[in-house]
mmCIF file of C-alpha atoms in Angstrom:
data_model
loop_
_atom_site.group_PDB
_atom_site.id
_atom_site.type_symbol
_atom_site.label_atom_id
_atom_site.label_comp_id
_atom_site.label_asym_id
_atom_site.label_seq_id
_atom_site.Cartn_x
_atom_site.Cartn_y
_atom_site.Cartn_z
ATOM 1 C CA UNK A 88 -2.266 25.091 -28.828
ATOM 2 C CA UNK A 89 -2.714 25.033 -25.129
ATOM 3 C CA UNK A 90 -3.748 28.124 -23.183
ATOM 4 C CA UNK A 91 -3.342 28.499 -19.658
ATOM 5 C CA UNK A 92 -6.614 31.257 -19.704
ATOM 6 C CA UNK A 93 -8.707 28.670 -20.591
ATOM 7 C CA UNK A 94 -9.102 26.929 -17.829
ATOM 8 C CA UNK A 95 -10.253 29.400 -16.047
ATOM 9 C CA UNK A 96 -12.030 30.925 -18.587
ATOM 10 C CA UNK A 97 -14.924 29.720 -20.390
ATOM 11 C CA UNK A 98 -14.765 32.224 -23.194
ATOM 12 C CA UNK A 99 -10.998 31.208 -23.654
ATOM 13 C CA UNK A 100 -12.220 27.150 -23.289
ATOM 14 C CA UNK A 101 -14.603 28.239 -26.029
ATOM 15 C CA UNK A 102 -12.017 29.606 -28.536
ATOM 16 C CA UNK A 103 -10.110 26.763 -27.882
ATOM 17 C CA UNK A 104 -12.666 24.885 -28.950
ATOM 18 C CA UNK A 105 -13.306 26.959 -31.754
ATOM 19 C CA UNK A 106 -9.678 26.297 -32.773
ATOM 20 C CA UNK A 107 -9.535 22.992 -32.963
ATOM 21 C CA UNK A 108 -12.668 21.962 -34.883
ATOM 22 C CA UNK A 109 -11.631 24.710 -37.530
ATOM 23 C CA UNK A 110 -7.953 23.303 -37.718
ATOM 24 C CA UNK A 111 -8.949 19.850 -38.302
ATOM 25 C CA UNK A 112 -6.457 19.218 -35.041
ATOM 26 C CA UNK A 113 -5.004 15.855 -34.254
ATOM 27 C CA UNK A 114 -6.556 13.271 -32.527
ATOM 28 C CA UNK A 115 -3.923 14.270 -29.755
ATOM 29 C CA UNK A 116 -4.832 17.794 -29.230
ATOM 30 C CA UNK A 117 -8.503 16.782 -29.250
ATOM 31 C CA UNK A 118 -7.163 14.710 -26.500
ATOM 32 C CA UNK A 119 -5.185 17.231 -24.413
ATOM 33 C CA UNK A 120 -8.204 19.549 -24.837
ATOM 34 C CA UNK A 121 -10.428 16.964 -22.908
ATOM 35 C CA UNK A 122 -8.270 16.061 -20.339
ATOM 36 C CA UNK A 123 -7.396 19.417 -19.345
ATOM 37 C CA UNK A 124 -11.327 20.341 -19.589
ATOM 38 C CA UNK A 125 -12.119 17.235 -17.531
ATOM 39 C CA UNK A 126 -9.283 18.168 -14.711
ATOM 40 C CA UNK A 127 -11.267 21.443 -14.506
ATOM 41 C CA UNK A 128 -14.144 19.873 -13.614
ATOM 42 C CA UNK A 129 -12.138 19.075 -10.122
ATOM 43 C CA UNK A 130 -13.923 21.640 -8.672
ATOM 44 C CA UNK A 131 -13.882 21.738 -4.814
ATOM 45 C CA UNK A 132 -17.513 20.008 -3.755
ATOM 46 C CA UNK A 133 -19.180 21.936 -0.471
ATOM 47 C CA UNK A 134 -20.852 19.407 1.910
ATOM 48 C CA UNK A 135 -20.780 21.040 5.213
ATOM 49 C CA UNK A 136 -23.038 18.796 7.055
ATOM 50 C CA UNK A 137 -22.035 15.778 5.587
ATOM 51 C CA UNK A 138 -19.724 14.752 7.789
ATOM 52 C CA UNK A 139 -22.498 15.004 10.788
ATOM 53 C CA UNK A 140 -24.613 12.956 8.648
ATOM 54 C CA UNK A 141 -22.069 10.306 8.667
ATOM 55 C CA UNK A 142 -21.110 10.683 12.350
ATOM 56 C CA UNK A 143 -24.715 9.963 13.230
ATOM 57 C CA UNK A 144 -24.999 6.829 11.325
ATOM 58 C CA UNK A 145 -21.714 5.093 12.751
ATOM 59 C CA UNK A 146 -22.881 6.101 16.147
ATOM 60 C CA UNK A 147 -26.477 4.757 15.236
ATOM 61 C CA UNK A 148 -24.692 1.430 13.735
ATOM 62 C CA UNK A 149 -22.222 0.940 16.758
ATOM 63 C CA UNK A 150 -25.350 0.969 19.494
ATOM 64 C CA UNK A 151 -27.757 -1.231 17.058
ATOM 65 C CA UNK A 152 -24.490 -3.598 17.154
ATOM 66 C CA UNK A 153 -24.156 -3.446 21.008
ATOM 67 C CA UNK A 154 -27.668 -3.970 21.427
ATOM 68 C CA UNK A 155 -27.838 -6.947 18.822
ATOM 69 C CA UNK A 156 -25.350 -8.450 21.059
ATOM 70 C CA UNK A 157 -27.016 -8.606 23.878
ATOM 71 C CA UNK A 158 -29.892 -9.496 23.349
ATOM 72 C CA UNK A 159 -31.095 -12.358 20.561
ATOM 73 C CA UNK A 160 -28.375 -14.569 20.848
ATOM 74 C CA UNK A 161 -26.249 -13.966 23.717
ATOM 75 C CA UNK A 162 -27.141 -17.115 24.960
ATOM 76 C CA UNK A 163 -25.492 -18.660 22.243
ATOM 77 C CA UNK A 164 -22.249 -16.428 21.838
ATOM 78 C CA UNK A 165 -21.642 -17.203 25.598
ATOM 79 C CA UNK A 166 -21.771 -20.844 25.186
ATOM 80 C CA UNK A 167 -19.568 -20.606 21.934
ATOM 81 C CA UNK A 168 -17.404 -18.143 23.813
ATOM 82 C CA UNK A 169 -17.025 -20.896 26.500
ATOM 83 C CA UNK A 170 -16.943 -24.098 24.323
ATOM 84 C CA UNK A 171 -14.047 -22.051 22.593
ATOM 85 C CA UNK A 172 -11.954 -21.660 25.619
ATOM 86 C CA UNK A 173 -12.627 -24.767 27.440
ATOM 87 C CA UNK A 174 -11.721 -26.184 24.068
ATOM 88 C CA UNK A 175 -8.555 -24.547 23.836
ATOM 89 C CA UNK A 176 -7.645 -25.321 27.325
ATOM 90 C CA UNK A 177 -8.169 -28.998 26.679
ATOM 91 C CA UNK A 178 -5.705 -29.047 23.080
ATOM 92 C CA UNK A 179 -3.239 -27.019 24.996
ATOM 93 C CA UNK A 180 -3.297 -30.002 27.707
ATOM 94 C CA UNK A 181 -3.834 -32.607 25.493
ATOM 95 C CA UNK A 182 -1.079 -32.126 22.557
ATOM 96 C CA UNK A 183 1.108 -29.447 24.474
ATOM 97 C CA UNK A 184 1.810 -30.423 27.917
ATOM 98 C CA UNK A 185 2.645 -34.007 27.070
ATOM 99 C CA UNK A 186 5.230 -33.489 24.637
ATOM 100 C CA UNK A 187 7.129 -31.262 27.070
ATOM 101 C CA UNK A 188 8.208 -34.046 28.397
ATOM 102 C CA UNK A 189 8.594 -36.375 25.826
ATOM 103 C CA UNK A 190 10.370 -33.576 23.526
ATOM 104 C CA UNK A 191 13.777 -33.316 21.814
ATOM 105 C CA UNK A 192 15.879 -31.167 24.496
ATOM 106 C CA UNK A 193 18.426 -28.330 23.093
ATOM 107 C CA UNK A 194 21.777 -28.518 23.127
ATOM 108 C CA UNK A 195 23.863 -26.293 25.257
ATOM 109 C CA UNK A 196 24.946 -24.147 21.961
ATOM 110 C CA UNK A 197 21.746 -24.156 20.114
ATOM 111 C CA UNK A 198 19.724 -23.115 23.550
ATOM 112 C CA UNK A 199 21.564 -19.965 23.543
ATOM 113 C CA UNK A 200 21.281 -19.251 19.648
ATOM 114 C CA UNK A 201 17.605 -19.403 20.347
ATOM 115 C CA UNK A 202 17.645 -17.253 23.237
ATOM 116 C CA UNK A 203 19.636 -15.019 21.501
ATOM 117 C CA UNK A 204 17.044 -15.196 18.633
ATOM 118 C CA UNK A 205 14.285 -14.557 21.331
ATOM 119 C CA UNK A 206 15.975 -11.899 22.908
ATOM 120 C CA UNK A 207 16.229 -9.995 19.286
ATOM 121 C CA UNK A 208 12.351 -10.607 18.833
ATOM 122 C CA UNK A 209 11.790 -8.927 21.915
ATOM 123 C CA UNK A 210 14.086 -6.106 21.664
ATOM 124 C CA UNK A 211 12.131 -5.100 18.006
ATOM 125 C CA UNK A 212 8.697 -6.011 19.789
ATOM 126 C CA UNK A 213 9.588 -3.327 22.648
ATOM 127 C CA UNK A 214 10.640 -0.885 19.893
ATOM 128 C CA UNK A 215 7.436 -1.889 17.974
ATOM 129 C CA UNK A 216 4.973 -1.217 20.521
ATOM 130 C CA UNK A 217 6.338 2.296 21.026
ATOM 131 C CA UNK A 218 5.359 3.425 17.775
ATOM 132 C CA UNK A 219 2.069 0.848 17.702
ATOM 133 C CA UNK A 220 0.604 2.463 20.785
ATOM 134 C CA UNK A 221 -0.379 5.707 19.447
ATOM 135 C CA UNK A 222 -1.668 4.419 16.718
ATOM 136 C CA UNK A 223 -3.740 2.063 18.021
ATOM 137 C CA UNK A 224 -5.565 4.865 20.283
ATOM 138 C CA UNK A 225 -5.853 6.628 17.081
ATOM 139 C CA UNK A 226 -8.026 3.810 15.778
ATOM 140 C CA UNK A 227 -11.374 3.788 15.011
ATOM 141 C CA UNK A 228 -12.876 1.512 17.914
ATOM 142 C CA UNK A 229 -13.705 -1.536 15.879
ATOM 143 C CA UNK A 230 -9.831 -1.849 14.426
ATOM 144 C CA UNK A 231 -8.394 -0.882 17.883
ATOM 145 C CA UNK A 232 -10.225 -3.787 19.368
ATOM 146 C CA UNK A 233 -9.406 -6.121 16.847
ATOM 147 C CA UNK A 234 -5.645 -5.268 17.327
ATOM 148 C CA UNK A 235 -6.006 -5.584 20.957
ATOM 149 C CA UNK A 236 -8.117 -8.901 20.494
ATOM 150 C CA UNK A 237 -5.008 -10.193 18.271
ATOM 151 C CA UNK A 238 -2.300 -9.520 20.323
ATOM 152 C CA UNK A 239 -3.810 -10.437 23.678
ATOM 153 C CA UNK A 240 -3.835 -13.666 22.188
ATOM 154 C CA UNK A 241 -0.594 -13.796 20.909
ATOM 155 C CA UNK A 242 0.744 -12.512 24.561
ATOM 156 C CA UNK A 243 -1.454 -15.224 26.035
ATOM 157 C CA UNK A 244 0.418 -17.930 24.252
ATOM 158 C CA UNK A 245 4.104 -16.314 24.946
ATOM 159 C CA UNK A 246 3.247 -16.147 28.327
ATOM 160 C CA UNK A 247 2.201 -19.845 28.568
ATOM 161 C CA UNK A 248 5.561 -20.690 26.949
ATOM 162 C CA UNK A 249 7.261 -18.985 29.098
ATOM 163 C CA UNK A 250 5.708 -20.653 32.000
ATOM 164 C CA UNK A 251 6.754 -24.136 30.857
ATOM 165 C CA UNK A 252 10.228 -22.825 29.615
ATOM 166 C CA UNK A 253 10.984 -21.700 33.749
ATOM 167 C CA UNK A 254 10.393 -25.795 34.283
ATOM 168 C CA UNK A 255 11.861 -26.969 31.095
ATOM 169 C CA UNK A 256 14.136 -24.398 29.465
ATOM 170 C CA UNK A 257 15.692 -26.536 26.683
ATOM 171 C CA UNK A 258 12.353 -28.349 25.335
ATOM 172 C CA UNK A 259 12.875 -28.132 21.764
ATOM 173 C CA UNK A 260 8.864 -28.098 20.630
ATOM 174 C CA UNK A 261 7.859 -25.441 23.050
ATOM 175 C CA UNK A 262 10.574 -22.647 22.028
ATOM 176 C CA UNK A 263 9.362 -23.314 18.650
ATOM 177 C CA UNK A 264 6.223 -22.930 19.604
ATOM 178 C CA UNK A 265 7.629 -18.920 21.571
ATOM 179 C CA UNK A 266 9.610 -17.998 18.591
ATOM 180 C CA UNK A 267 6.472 -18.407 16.521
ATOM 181 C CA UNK A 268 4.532 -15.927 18.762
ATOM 182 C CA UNK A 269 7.067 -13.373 19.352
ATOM 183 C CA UNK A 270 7.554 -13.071 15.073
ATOM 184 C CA UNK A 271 3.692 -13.423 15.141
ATOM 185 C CA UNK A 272 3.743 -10.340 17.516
ATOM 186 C CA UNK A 273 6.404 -8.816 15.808
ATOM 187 C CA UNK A 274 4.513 -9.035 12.252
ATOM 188 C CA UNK A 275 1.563 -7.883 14.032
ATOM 189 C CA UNK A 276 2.771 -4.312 15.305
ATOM 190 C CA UNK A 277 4.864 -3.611 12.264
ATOM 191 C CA UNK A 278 1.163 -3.902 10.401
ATOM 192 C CA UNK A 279 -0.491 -1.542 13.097
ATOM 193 C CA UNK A 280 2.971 1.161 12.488
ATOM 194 C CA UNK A 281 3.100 0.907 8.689
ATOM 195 C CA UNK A 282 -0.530 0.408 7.666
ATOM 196 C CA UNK A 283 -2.733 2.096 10.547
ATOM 197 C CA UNK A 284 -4.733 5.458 9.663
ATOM 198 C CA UNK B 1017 -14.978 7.487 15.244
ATOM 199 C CA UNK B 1018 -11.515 9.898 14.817
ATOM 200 C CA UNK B 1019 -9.835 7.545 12.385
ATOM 201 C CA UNK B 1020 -13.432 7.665 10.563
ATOM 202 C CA UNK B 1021 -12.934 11.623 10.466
ATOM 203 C CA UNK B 1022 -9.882 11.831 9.797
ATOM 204 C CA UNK B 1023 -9.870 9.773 6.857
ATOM 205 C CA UNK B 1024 -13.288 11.401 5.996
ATOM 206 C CA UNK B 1025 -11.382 14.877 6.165
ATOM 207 C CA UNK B 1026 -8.558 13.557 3.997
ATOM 208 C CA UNK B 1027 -10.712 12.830 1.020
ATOM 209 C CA UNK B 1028 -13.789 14.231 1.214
ATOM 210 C CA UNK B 1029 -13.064 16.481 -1.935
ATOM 211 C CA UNK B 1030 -12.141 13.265 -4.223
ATOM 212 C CA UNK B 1031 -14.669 11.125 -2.702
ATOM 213 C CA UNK B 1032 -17.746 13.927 -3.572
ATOM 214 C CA UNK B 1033 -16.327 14.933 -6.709
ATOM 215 C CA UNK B 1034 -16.273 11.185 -8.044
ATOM 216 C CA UNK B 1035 -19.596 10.641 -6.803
ATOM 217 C CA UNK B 1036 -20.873 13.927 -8.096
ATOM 218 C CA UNK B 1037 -19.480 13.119 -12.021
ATOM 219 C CA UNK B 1038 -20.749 9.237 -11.608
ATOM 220 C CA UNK B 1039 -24.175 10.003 -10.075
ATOM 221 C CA UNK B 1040 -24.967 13.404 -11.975
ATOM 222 C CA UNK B 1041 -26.249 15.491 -8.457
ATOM 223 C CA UNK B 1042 -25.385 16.635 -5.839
ATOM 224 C CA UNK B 1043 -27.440 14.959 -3.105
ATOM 225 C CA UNK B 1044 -27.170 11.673 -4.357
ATOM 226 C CA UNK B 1045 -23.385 12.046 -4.201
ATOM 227 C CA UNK B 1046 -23.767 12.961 -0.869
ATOM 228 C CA UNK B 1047 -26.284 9.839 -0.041
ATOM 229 C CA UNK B 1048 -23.268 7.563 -1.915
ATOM 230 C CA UNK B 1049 -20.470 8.952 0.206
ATOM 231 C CA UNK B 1050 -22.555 8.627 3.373
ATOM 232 C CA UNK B 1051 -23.488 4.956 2.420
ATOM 233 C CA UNK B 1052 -19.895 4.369 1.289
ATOM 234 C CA UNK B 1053 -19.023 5.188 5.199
ATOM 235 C CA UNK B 1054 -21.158 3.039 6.691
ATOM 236 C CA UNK B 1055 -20.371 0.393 4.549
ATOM 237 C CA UNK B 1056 -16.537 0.826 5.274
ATOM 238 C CA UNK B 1057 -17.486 0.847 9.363
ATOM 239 C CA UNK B 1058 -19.029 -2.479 8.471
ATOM 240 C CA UNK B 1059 -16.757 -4.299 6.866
ATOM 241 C CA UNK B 1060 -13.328 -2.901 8.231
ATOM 242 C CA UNK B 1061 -12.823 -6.439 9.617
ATOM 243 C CA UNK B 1062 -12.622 -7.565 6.488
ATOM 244 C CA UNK B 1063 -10.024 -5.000 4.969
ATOM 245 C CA UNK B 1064 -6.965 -6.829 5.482
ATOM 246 C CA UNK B 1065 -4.491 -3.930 4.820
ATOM 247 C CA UNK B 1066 -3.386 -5.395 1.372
ATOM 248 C CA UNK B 1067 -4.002 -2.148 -0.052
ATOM 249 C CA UNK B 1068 -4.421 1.909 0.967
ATOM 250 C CA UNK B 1069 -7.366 2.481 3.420
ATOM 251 C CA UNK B 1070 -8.228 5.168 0.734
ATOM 252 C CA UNK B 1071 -8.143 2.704 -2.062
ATOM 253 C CA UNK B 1072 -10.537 0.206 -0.067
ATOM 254 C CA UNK B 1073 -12.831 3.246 0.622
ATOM 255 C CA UNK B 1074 -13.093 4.360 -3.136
ATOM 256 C CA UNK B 1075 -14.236 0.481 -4.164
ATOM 257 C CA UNK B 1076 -16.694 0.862 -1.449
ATOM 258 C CA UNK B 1077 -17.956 3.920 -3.087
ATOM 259 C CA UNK B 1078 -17.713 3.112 -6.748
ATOM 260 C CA UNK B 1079 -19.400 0.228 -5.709
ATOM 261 C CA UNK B 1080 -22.147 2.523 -4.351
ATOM 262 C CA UNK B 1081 -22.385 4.420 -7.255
ATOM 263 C CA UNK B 1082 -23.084 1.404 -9.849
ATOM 264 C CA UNK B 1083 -25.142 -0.081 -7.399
ATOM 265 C CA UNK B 1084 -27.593 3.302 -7.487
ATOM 266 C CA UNK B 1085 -27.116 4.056 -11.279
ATOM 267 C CA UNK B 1086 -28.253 0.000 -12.284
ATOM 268 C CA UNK B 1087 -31.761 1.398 -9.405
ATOM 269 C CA UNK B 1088 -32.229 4.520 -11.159
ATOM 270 C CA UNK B 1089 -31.642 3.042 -14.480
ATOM 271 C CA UNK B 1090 -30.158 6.576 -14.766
ATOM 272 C CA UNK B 1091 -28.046 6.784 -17.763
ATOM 273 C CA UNK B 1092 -29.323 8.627 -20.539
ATOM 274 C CA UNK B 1093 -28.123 8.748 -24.267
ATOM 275 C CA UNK B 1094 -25.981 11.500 -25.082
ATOM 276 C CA UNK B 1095 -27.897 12.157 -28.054
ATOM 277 C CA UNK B 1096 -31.259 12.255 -25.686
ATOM 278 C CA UNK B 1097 -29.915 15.908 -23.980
ATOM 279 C CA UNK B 1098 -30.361 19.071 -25.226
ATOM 280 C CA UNK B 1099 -26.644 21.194 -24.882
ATOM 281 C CA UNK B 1100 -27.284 24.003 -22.888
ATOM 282 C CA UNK B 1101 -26.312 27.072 -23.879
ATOM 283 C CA UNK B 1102 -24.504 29.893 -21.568
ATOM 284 C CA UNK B 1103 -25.518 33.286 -21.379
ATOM 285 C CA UNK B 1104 -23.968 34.184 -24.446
ATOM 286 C CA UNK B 1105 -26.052 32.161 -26.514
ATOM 287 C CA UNK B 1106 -22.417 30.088 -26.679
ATOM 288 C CA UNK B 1107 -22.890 26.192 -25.303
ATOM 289 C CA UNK B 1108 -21.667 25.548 -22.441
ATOM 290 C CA UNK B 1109 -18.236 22.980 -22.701
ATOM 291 C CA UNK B 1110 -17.922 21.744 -19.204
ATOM 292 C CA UNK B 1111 -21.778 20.730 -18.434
ATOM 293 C CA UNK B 1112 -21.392 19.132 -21.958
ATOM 294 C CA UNK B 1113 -18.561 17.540 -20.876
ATOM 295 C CA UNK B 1114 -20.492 16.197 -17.922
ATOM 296 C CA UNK B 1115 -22.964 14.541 -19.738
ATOM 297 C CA UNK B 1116 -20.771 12.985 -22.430
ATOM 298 C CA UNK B 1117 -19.135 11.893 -19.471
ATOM 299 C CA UNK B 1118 -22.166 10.207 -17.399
ATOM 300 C CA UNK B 1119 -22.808 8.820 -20.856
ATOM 301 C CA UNK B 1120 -20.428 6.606 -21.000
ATOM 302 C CA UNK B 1121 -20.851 2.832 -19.968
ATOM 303 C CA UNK B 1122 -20.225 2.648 -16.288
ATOM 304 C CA UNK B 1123 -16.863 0.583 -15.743
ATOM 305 C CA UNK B 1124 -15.508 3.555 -18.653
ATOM 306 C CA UNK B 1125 -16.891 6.208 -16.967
ATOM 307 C CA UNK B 1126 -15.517 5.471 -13.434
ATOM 308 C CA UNK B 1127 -12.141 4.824 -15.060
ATOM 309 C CA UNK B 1128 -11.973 8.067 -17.064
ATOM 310 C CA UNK B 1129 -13.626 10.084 -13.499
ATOM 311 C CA UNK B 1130 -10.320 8.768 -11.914
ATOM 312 C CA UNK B 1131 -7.976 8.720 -14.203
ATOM 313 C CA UNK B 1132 -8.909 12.041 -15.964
ATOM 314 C CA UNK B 1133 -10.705 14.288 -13.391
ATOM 315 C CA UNK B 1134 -9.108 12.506 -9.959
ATOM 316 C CA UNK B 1135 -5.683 11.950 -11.323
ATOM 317 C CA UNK B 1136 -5.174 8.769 -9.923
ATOM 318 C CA UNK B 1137 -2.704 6.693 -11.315
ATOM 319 C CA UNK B 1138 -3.312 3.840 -13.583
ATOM 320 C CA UNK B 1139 -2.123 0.809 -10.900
ATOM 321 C CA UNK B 1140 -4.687 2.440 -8.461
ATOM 322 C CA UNK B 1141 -7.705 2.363 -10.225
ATOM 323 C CA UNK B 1142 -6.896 -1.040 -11.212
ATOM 324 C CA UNK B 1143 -6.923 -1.814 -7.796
ATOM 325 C CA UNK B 1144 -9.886 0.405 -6.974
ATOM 326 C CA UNK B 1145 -12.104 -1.527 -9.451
ATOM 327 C CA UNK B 1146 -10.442 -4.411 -9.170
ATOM 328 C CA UNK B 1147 -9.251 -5.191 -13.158
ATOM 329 C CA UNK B 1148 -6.586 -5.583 -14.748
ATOM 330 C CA UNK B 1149 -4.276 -2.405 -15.465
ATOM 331 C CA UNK B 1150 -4.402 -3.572 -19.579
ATOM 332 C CA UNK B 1151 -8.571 -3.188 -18.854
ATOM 333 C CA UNK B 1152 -7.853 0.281 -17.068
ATOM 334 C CA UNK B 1153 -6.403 1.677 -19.941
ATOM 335 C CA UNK B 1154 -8.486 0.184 -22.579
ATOM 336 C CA UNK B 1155 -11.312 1.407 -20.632
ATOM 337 C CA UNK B 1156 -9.530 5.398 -20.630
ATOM 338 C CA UNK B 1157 -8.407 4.886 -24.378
ATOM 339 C CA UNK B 1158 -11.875 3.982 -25.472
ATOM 340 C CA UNK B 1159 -13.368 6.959 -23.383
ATOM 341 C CA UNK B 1160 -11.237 9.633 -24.966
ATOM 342 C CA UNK B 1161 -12.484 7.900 -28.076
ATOM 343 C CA UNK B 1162 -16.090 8.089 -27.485
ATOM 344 C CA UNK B 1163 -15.723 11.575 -25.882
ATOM 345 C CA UNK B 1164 -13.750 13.110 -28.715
ATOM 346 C CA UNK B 1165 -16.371 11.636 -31.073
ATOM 347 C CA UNK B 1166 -18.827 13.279 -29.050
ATOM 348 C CA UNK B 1167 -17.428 16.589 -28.054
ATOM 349 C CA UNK B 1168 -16.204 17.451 -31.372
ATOM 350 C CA UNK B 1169 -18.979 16.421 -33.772
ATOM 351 C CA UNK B 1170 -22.060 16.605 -31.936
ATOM 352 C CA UNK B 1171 -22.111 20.717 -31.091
ATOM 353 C CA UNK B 1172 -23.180 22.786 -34.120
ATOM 354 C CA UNK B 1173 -20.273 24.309 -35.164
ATOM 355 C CA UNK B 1174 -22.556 28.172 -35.649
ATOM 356 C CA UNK B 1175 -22.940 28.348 -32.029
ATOM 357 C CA UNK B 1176 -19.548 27.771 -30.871
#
């Protein structure tokens, strides 16, 4: 029942057509005859300036979002910008910095298992950001900074750990705390290399 | 702006096209694609990579659509439009298609535009319009239904 002609043909679509109200055809062929009809309808749409269009409206919508953000309420993202860090600073003191101290020390043997473990993390991290670079540039700028944003932090904390580790390389809490980061990290730029654009 | 393009590029010919059979024109397809961009620029904080960019983009879009079609109050009866007929005095099947098509209730007719004309797979439109895969294909089974009823015993038979 189904011709190859007719779909490019309308003449041959028509006899088709023909064909299968005279036969009485199964609900089936009715079917196939739609479908293949319908995928015809895939023809290729022509928008040439479309894409210009579009360009002009991000652009528009990326300087009305600059502008928005500096001027109503910059005032007020500043301060919350500032509250946020201050804040963090004082946590980081208050609940971090104490228990260095105070914490459960490694043994000998588990130490280096988690150094070991640490030293893995970083190896795939340095791998990682190979392939994540590139693709971050690629990035539309919004993502890219939001990536960037993200792992800053994350290198911000692992380089805090790493500062208390030089004074107190067995503290149990705080290599928690860096193995956390680095699989953070690593989870991170796996995202950017398998998901990205 | 060159991931925008890019991904722009990559689909521009699905994205019209499904615009084009939800929408009925040509320029308001193009309005729903641009809006659909815009809309994806805005919220790509908020896409959390759970699913294809592409997949994401087409909700945007279908979303779009349905919002534009419930504003235009747009969809007309099958019954309510005269078939065409070609030069030949013979109607003409596709635009007949088309409107049996944009006749359909909207959740059906986006289904059946993706499934039918887009050839995306079942799991993805699911995902696209966010329902269940069992709703996806009652939604195509009840389309072919409808269309076949339609299609095959609306146009005089004479003419054909």
């Amino acid at each position: 029942m189904k011709d190859k002609n007719s779909r490019k043909h309308p003449e041959a679509w028509a006899d088709r057509f023909k064909q299968l109200r005279a036969d009485n055809s199964s609900e089936i062929a009715r079917d196939e005859f739609i479908l293949d009809l319908a995928k015809s309808l895939q023809e290729k749409e022509k928008a040439p300036l479309l894409w210009a269009k579009i360009e002009n409206n991000l652009r528009e919508e990326k300087q009305s979002k600059a502008v928005t953000f500096f001027r109503p309420h910059l005032l007020l993202r500043v301060a919350a910008v500032f509250i946020l860090v201050i804040g963090t600073g004082v946590l980081w003191q208050k609940f971090s910095a104490p228990q260095i101290s105070n914490s459960r020390i490694l043994s000998k043997n588990t130490l280096q298992k988690v150094i070991s473990t640490e030293k893995s993390y970083e190896a795939a991290i340095a791998e990682l950001e190979k392939l994540a670079s590139p693709k971050i540039e690629k990035m539309e700028l919004e993502l890219m900074f939001l990536y960037r944003d993200k792992l800053a932090i994350i290198d911000e904390q692992i380089e805090q750990c790493r500062e208390e580790l030089s004074e107190n390389p067995g503290n149990a809490h705080i290599r928690r705390y860096m193995l956390a980061a680095l699989q953070d990290k690593k989870e991170t730029l796996q995202e950017i290399v398998q998901n990205a654009i | 702006m060159q991931a925008f393009e890019n991904l722009y590029r990559a689909y521009e010919q699905q994205l019209l096209s499904t615009a084009h059979r939800m929408l009925g024109n040509t320029q308001d397809a193009e309005d729903a694609v641009q809006l659909a961009f815009l809309k994806l620029y805005r919220n790509i904080g908020k896409f959390k990579f759970k699913s294809k960019i592409s997949t994401y983009l087409f909700r945007i879009l279908l979303n779009v659509c349905f919002d534009q079609m419930k504003k235009k109050k747009q969809k007309i009866t099958y019954q309510q439009q005269p078939v065409p007929m070609s030069y030949s005095e013979k109607p003409d099947l596709k635009l007949h298609l088309e409107k049996a098509i944009a006749a359909l209730p909207e959740k059906m007719q986006a289904c059946f535009v993706l499934f039918a004309i887009q050839d995306l797979k079942q799991e993805e439109i699911s995902q696209i319009l966010d329902m269940k895969i069992g709703t996806v294909k009652a939604h195509i089974f009840a389309a072919k239904a409808k269309l076949r009823a339609t299609f095959f015993e609306s146009l005089p038979g004479e003419t054909v």
